[in-house]
Amino acid sequence: MLVVRPAGPSDFDSLMELAVLSGRGFTSLPEDEQTLRSRLALSQASFQAEVAAPEAWYTLMLEDLDAGDVIGVAGVKAGVGLKRPHFSFRVVTLAQSSPTLDKRFDHRALVLVNECAGWSEVGSLFLKPERRKGGAGRLLAQSRYMLIGLEPERFAEMVLAELRGWFDEDGGCPFWDHVANKFFRLGFDEADMMSASTDGQFILDLAPRHPIYAELLPKEARDVLGRVHREGEAARAMLETEGFRYQGLIDIFDAGPTVAARRDDIKTVRDARRLRLRLGEDAYGEEALVSTGEIGSFRAVRAPVLIDGETAIVGRDAAQALRLSEGDMVRVKA
């Protein structure tokens, strides 16, 4: 059985393995020991409510209980842009006209903005390549919304997700090579690591202050504005199913799109029901997403569930994976 559970300091080796596998451009999973250890410590403190709610960063691990192997990771940041700016490029249309020439032109331009300050963020979704079938990704992705739905007041009214931008088959990043690199004068990997492991002051210091006209960029850069990495299409589809939509914002390093939704309109947050657990001798009923009823003890599985009024009848294996007993509260999303 697969279970989503809180990450803690003991998960360092597993998280580092996933970071290595994630490859270039996965900013939230840098191959940096200090950064990953700090993230795991913050995750543990967040689940234990030892940090202020807006500063919490919950990291979730997807574990195969039968194999005893961690196969995926995901995360929820309660608030972005609070201690450091959360920069994006907004893709805007600038209209220019000349009555004398009787001509009008619309120009796409990239404008540096910090519009998402204070929003919550779902991200860091990554699974081992060989385990991306059978609903594992869906379980991991939806568990983030189950977490948010447990105590919505801990999270912002708007929730965003940043998708990795386009990289060529040889690992090159067209937007970085033709645009961002001109301002930061660093290798992509170095800038990506600094973004993940520092306070981001270098971005504030060096990012462009004036609009960048897309028509002046090479075609290779124009073509990838808002384009999702080939390995991110499934993640985008799952986000859109939950109600996330493109916001006209792109990442300042790789031009990947930002999607967002109102917290209370996210499908899983909105539709999950709070029910009382009853144990069944065997698993039966329609398969559903089931989580514990409290953030501090958060765990989530997909399992057969029979809903009877305000009661969820769940098999003993699923209840054991959730570490729950008869009469405990659960949340269920059919």
GROMACS .gro file of C-alpha atoms in nm:
model
  334
    1MET     CA    1   0.000   0.000   0.000
    2LEU     CA    2   0.112   0.356  -0.075
    3VAL     CA    3   0.084   0.619   0.197
    4VAL     CA    4   0.162   0.991   0.203
    5ARG     CA    5   0.314   1.099   0.532
    6PRO     CA    6   0.504   1.394   0.683
    7ALA     CA    7   0.875   1.422   0.609
    8GLY     CA    8   1.130   1.462   0.884
    9PRO     CA    9   1.507   1.469   0.938
   10SER     CA   10   1.535   1.090   0.904
   11ASP     CA   11   1.423   1.119   0.539
   12PHE     CA   12   1.740   1.295   0.426
   13ASP     CA   13   1.886   1.007   0.223
   14SER     CA   14   1.555   0.949   0.045
   15LEU     CA   15   1.508   1.318  -0.028
   16MET     CA   16   1.861   1.352  -0.163
   17GLU     CA   17   1.803   1.054  -0.392
   18LEU     CA   18   1.488   1.220  -0.529
   19ALA     CA   19   1.675   1.550  -0.570
   20VAL     CA   20   1.942   1.379  -0.781
   21LEU     CA   21   1.678   1.208  -0.994
   22SER     CA   22   1.475   1.527  -1.047
   23GLY     CA   23   1.737   1.680  -1.278
   24ARG     CA   24   1.799   2.037  -1.393
   25GLY     CA   25   1.552   2.310  -1.324
   26PHE     CA   26   1.377   2.149  -1.028
   27THR     CA   27   1.458   2.443  -0.801
   28SER     CA   28   1.276   2.315  -0.495
   29LEU     CA   29   1.486   1.996  -0.489
   30PRO     CA   30   1.848   2.115  -0.502
   31GLU     CA   31   2.130   1.864  -0.461
   32ASP     CA   32   2.253   2.051  -0.154
   33GLU     CA   33   2.283   1.879   0.183
   34GLN     CA   34   2.240   2.185   0.403
   35THR     CA   35   1.935   2.307   0.210
   36LEU     CA   36   1.761   1.969   0.220
   37ARG     CA   37   1.837   1.913   0.588
   38SER     CA   38   1.701   2.257   0.672
   39ARG     CA   39   1.389   2.186   0.471
   40LEU     CA   40   1.327   1.858   0.655
   41ALA     CA   41   1.375   2.026   0.992
   42LEU     CA   42   1.131   2.300   0.893
   43SER     CA   43   0.882   2.038   0.776
   44GLN     CA   44   0.893   1.861   1.110
   45ALA     CA   45   0.848   2.189   1.295
   46SER     CA   46   0.561   2.287   1.064
   47PHE     CA   47   0.366   1.967   1.126
   48GLN     CA   48   0.421   2.008   1.498
   49ALA     CA   49   0.297   2.372   1.482
   50GLU     CA   50   0.630   2.501   1.613
   51VAL     CA   51   0.656   2.782   1.353
   52ALA     CA   52   0.422   3.069   1.274
   53ALA     CA   53   0.152   2.948   1.033
   54PRO     CA   54   0.252   3.170   0.735
   55GLU     CA   55   0.614   3.050   0.760
   56ALA     CA   56   0.532   2.678   0.756
   57TRP     CA   57   0.660   2.453   0.477
   58TYR     CA   58   0.510   2.104   0.484
   59THR     CA   59   0.706   1.836   0.299
   60LEU     CA   60   0.527   1.510   0.220
   61MET     CA   61   0.683   1.175   0.136
   62LEU     CA   62   0.512   0.902  -0.065
   63GLU     CA   63   0.611   0.567   0.079
   64ASP     CA   64   0.552   0.213  -0.044
   65LEU     CA   65   0.480   0.041   0.287
   66ASP     CA   66   0.530  -0.309   0.150
   67ALA     CA   67   0.875  -0.230   0.009
   68GLY     CA   68   0.970   0.020   0.280
   69ASP     CA   69   1.080   0.259   0.005
   70VAL     CA   70   1.015   0.632  -0.040
   71ILE     CA   71   0.913   0.685  -0.403
   72GLY     CA   72   0.801   1.047  -0.419
   73VAL     CA   73   0.790   1.390  -0.258
   74ALA     CA   74   0.562   1.693  -0.260
   75GLY     CA   75   0.528   2.010  -0.058
   76VAL     CA   76   0.302   2.292   0.055
   77LYS     CA   77   0.436   2.635   0.149
   78ALA     CA   78   0.190   2.827   0.362
   79GLY     CA   79   0.321   3.162   0.240
   80VAL     CA   80   0.564   3.278  -0.030
   81GLY     CA   81   0.728   3.616  -0.069
   82LEU     CA   82   0.710   3.701   0.301
   83LYS     CA   83   1.081   3.725   0.389
   84ARG     CA   84   1.214   3.745   0.032
   85PRO     CA   85   1.042   3.867  -0.285
   86HIS     CA   86   0.870   3.607  -0.501
   87PHE     CA   87   0.958   3.739  -0.844
   88SER     CA   88   0.793   3.642  -1.172
   89PHE     CA   89   0.769   3.789  -1.518
   90ARG     CA   90   0.419   3.896  -1.616
   91VAL     CA   91   0.357   3.858  -1.987
   92VAL     CA   92   0.171   4.175  -2.083
   93THR     CA   93   0.048   4.328  -2.408
   94LEU     CA   94   0.165   4.682  -2.478
   95ALA     CA   95  -0.039   4.861  -2.744
   96GLN     CA   96   0.125   5.130  -2.955
   97SER     CA   97  -0.032   5.325  -3.237
   98SER     CA   98   0.044   5.606  -3.479
   99PRO     CA   99  -0.251   5.808  -3.615
  100THR     CA  100  -0.012   5.968  -3.862
  101LEU     CA  101   0.075   5.630  -4.015
  102ASP     CA  102  -0.267   5.482  -3.937
  103LYS     CA  103  -0.098   5.184  -3.777
  104ARG     CA  104  -0.140   4.999  -3.448
  105PHE     CA  105   0.085   4.734  -3.298
  106ASP     CA  106   0.047   4.503  -2.999
  107HIS     CA  107   0.376   4.400  -2.838
  108ARG     CA  108   0.425   4.120  -2.587
  109ALA     CA  109   0.657   4.225  -2.306
  110LEU     CA  110   0.794   4.070  -1.988
  111VAL     CA  111   0.758   4.282  -1.674
  112LEU     CA  112   0.919   4.187  -1.341
  113VAL     CA  113   0.652   4.161  -1.068
  114ASN     CA  114   0.609   4.043  -0.710
  115GLU     CA  115   0.234   3.984  -0.730
  116CYS     CA  116   0.210   3.656  -0.540
  117ALA     CA  117   0.349   3.772  -0.205
  118GLY     CA  118   0.160   3.602   0.075
  119TRP     CA  119   0.003   3.332  -0.143
  120SER     CA  120   0.036   2.965  -0.053
  121GLU     CA  121   0.219   2.733  -0.292
  122VAL     CA  122   0.190   2.366  -0.381
  123GLY     CA  123   0.499   2.225  -0.545
  124SER     CA  124   0.799   1.995  -0.530
  125LEU     CA  125   0.591   1.715  -0.684
  126PHE     CA  126   0.831   1.446  -0.801
  127LEU     CA  127   0.813   1.067  -0.826
  128LYS     CA  128   1.071   0.812  -0.923
  129PRO     CA  129   1.028   0.756  -1.299
  130GLU     CA  130   0.952   0.386  -1.264
  131ARG     CA  131   0.666   0.458  -1.017
  132ARG     CA  132   0.465   0.709  -1.221
  133LYS     CA  133   0.183   0.470  -1.300
  134GLY     CA  134  -0.112   0.329  -1.113
  135GLY     CA  135  -0.231   0.655  -0.956
  136ALA     CA  136   0.074   0.725  -0.739
  137GLY     CA  137   0.115   1.076  -0.877
  138ARG     CA  138  -0.252   1.155  -0.828
  139LEU     CA  139  -0.240   1.038  -0.467
  140LEU     CA  140   0.066   1.249  -0.395
  141ALA     CA  141  -0.073   1.558  -0.569
  142GLN     CA  142  -0.417   1.542  -0.408
  143SER     CA  143  -0.273   1.482  -0.063
  144ARG     CA  144  -0.150   1.844  -0.068
  145TYR     CA  145  -0.508   1.970  -0.101
  146MET     CA  146  -0.629   1.733   0.169
  147LEU     CA  147  -0.366   1.887   0.395
  148ILE     CA  148  -0.481   2.240   0.311
  149GLY     CA  149  -0.845   2.145   0.365
  150LEU     CA  150  -0.781   2.020   0.719
  151GLU     CA  151  -0.716   2.372   0.851
  152PRO     CA  152  -0.770   2.624   0.568
  153GLU     CA  153  -0.701   2.917   0.798
  154ARG     CA  154  -0.334   2.815   0.806
  155PHE     CA  155  -0.310   2.890   0.434
  156ALA     CA  156  -0.368   3.189   0.207
  157GLU     CA  157  -0.684   3.253   0.007
  158MET     CA  158  -0.486   3.207  -0.316
  159VAL     CA  159  -0.274   2.900  -0.394
  160LEU     CA  160  -0.017   2.889  -0.674
  161ALA     CA  161   0.193   2.625  -0.842
  162GLU     CA  162   0.502   2.687  -1.055
  163LEU     CA  163   0.570   2.439  -1.332
  164ARG     CA  164   0.919   2.366  -1.461
  165GLY     CA  165   0.996   2.541  -1.789
  166TRP     CA  166   1.123   2.396  -2.113
  167PHE     CA  167   1.466   2.235  -2.147
  168ASP     CA  168   1.610   2.093  -2.469
  169GLU     CA  169   1.700   1.727  -2.500
  170ASP     CA  170   2.066   1.816  -2.437
  171GLY     CA  171   1.974   1.986  -2.107
  172GLY     CA  172   1.998   2.344  -2.231
  173CYS     CA  173   1.740   2.600  -2.118
  174PRO     CA  174   1.655   2.834  -2.410
  175PHE     CA  175   1.507   3.110  -2.194
  176TRP     CA  176   1.800   3.110  -1.956
  177ASP     CA  177   2.058   3.100  -2.233
  178HIS     CA  178   1.904   3.382  -2.438
  179VAL     CA  179   1.746   3.605  -2.171
  180ALA     CA  180   1.801   3.552  -1.798
  181ASN     CA  181   2.171   3.475  -1.828
  182LYS     CA  182   2.229   3.821  -1.976
  183PHE     CA  183   2.133   3.974  -1.640
  184PHE     CA  184   2.276   3.728  -1.391
  185ARG     CA  185   2.591   3.618  -1.577
  186LEU     CA  186   2.592   3.279  -1.401
  187GLY     CA  187   2.552   2.921  -1.513
  188PHE     CA  188   2.193   2.800  -1.483
  189ASP     CA  189   2.281   2.539  -1.220
  190GLU     CA  190   2.464   2.794  -1.006
  191ALA     CA  191   2.177   3.044  -1.024
  192ASP     CA  192   1.922   2.770  -0.956
  193MET     CA  193   2.117   2.656  -0.649
  194MET     CA  194   2.151   3.011  -0.519
  195SER     CA  195   1.779   3.068  -0.563
  196ALA     CA  196   1.702   2.760  -0.353
  197SER     CA  197   1.968   2.801  -0.085
  198THR     CA  198   2.006   3.177  -0.026
  199ASP     CA  199   1.778   3.469   0.062
  200GLY     CA  200   1.751   3.560  -0.306
  201GLN     CA  201   1.914   3.901  -0.266
  202PHE     CA  202   2.106   3.846  -0.590
  203ILE     CA  203   1.776   3.834  -0.778
  204LEU     CA  204   1.666   4.162  -0.623
  205ASP     CA  205   2.004   4.314  -0.714
  206LEU     CA  206   2.035   4.195  -1.074
  207ALA     CA  207   1.690   4.121  -1.220
  208PRO     CA  208   1.580   4.355  -1.503
  209ARG     CA  209   1.388   4.665  -1.393
  210HIS     CA  210   1.239   4.751  -1.732
  211PRO     CA  211   1.007   4.562  -1.969
  212ILE     CA  212   1.167   4.313  -2.208
  213TYR     CA  213   1.003   4.314  -2.550
  214ALA     CA  214   0.942   3.958  -2.665
  215GLU     CA  215   0.981   4.055  -3.032
  216LEU     CA  216   1.345   4.143  -2.963
  217LEU     CA  217   1.421   3.795  -2.831
  218PRO     CA  218   1.549   3.505  -3.043
  219LYS     CA  219   1.278   3.269  -3.164
  220GLU     CA  220   1.415   2.993  -2.938
  221ALA     CA  221   1.333   3.209  -2.633
  222ARG     CA  222   0.997   3.337  -2.759
  223ASP     CA  223   0.875   2.985  -2.829
  224VAL     CA  224   0.921   2.866  -2.469
  225LEU     CA  225   0.745   3.149  -2.284
  226GLY     CA  226   0.502   2.969  -2.055
  227ARG     CA  227   0.590   2.627  -2.200
  228VAL     CA  228   0.588   2.332  -1.958
  229HIS     CA  229   0.874   2.084  -1.938
  230ARG     CA  230   0.797   1.753  -2.112
  231GLU     CA  231   0.792   1.580  -1.772
  232GLY     CA  232   0.553   1.837  -1.629
  233GLU     CA  233   0.254   1.788  -1.858
  234ALA     CA  234   0.091   1.530  -1.630
  235ALA     CA  235   0.136   1.761  -1.329
  236ARG     CA  236  -0.023   2.047  -1.522
  237ALA     CA  237  -0.320   1.831  -1.619
  238MET     CA  238  -0.377   1.731  -1.255
  239LEU     CA  239  -0.358   2.094  -1.143
  240GLU     CA  240  -0.610   2.200  -1.406
  241THR     CA  241  -0.846   1.921  -1.297
  242GLU     CA  242  -0.837   2.074  -0.949
  243GLY     CA  243  -0.924   2.418  -1.089
  244PHE     CA  244  -0.583   2.582  -1.131
  245ARG     CA  245  -0.544   2.815  -1.429
  246TYR     CA  246  -0.255   2.995  -1.598
  247GLN     CA  247  -0.209   3.345  -1.457
  248GLY     CA  248   0.003   3.510  -1.726
  249LEU     CA  249   0.308   3.474  -1.500
  250ILE     CA  250   0.629   3.288  -1.588
  251ASP     CA  251   0.945   3.194  -1.400
  252ILE     CA  252   1.231   3.441  -1.435
  253PHE     CA  253   1.489   3.164  -1.494
  254ASP     CA  254   1.323   2.906  -1.721
  255ALA     CA  255   0.995   3.077  -1.828
  256GLY     CA  256   0.779   2.796  -1.688
  257PRO     CA  257   0.415   2.896  -1.623
  258THR     CA  258   0.252   2.978  -1.290
  259VAL     CA  259  -0.100   2.847  -1.234
  260ALA     CA  260  -0.322   2.940  -0.942
  261ALA     CA  261  -0.664   2.890  -0.784
  262ARG     CA  262  -0.865   3.025  -0.495
  263ARG     CA  263  -0.802   2.797  -0.196
  264ASP     CA  264  -1.169   2.725  -0.131
  265ASP     CA  265  -1.237   2.655  -0.499
  266ILE     CA  266  -0.976   2.379  -0.530
  267LYS     CA  267  -1.183   2.071  -0.605
  268THR     CA  268  -1.035   1.842  -0.339
  269VAL     CA  269  -1.042   2.114  -0.072
  270ARG     CA  270  -1.405   2.192  -0.156
  271ASP     CA  271  -1.544   1.841  -0.194
  272ALA     CA  272  -1.370   1.636   0.077
  273ARG     CA  273  -1.600   1.540   0.364
  274ARG     CA  274  -1.521   1.507   0.733
  275LEU     CA  275  -1.651   1.170   0.854
  276ARG     CA  276  -1.612   0.930   1.144
  277LEU     CA  277  -1.412   0.614   1.081
  278ARG     CA  278  -1.563   0.270   1.116
  279LEU     CA  279  -1.358  -0.040   1.053
  280GLY     CA  280  -1.467  -0.307   0.808
  281GLU     CA  281  -1.334  -0.660   0.809
  282ASP     CA  282  -1.262  -0.640   0.437
  283ALA     CA  283  -1.201  -0.349   0.204
  284TYR     CA  284  -1.514  -0.267   0.005
  285GLY     CA  285  -1.690   0.030  -0.152
  286GLU     CA  286  -1.567   0.280  -0.414
  287GLU     CA  287  -1.201   0.376  -0.406
  288ALA     CA  288  -1.149   0.720  -0.254
  289LEU     CA  289  -0.881   0.946  -0.113
  290VAL     CA  290  -0.875   0.920   0.268
  291SER     CA  291  -0.669   1.126   0.510
  292THR     CA  292  -0.641   1.168   0.882
  293GLY     CA  293  -0.838   1.448   1.045
  294GLU     CA  294  -0.550   1.653   1.187
  295ILE     CA  295  -0.242   1.815   1.035
  296GLY     CA  296  -0.012   1.701   1.314
  297SER     CA  297  -0.082   1.335   1.238
  298PHE     CA  298  -0.135   1.377   0.865
  299ARG     CA  299  -0.135   1.067   0.647
  300ALA     CA  300  -0.326   0.989   0.327
  301VAL     CA  301  -0.404   0.678   0.121
  302ARG     CA  302  -0.630   0.569  -0.164
  303ALA     CA  303  -0.852   0.283  -0.058
  304PRO     CA  304  -1.205   0.141  -0.094
  305VAL     CA  305  -1.448   0.336   0.126
  306LEU     CA  306  -1.818   0.286   0.192
  307ILE     CA  307  -1.987   0.606   0.307
  308ASP     CA  308  -2.287   0.553   0.532
  309GLY     CA  309  -2.432   0.886   0.638
  310GLU     CA  310  -2.161   1.058   0.842
  311THR     CA  311  -1.952   0.741   0.870
  312ALA     CA  312  -1.671   0.613   0.646
  313ILE     CA  313  -1.627   0.236   0.655
  314VAL     CA  314  -1.264   0.154   0.573
  315GLY     CA  315  -1.072  -0.172   0.562
  316ARG     CA  316  -0.829  -0.252   0.840
  317ASP     CA  317  -0.520  -0.231   0.615
  318ALA     CA  318  -0.604   0.126   0.515
  319ALA     CA  319  -0.681   0.223   0.874
  320GLN     CA  320  -0.351   0.075   0.984
  321ALA     CA  321  -0.165   0.271   0.714
  322LEU     CA  322  -0.337   0.585   0.840
  323ARG     CA  323  -0.259   0.487   1.201
  324LEU     CA  324  -0.622   0.540   1.297
  325SER     CA  325  -0.868   0.352   1.516
  326GLU     CA  326  -1.243   0.304   1.519
  327GLY     CA  327  -1.419   0.633   1.589
  328ASP     CA  328  -1.138   0.865   1.473
  329MET     CA  329  -1.218   1.143   1.229
  330VAL     CA  330  -1.111   1.123   0.866
  331ARG     CA  331  -1.153   1.331   0.552
  332VAL     CA  332  -1.273   1.154   0.239
  333LYS     CA  333  -1.270   1.270  -0.122
  334ALA     CA  334  -1.456   1.028  -0.348
   0.00000   0.00000   0.00000
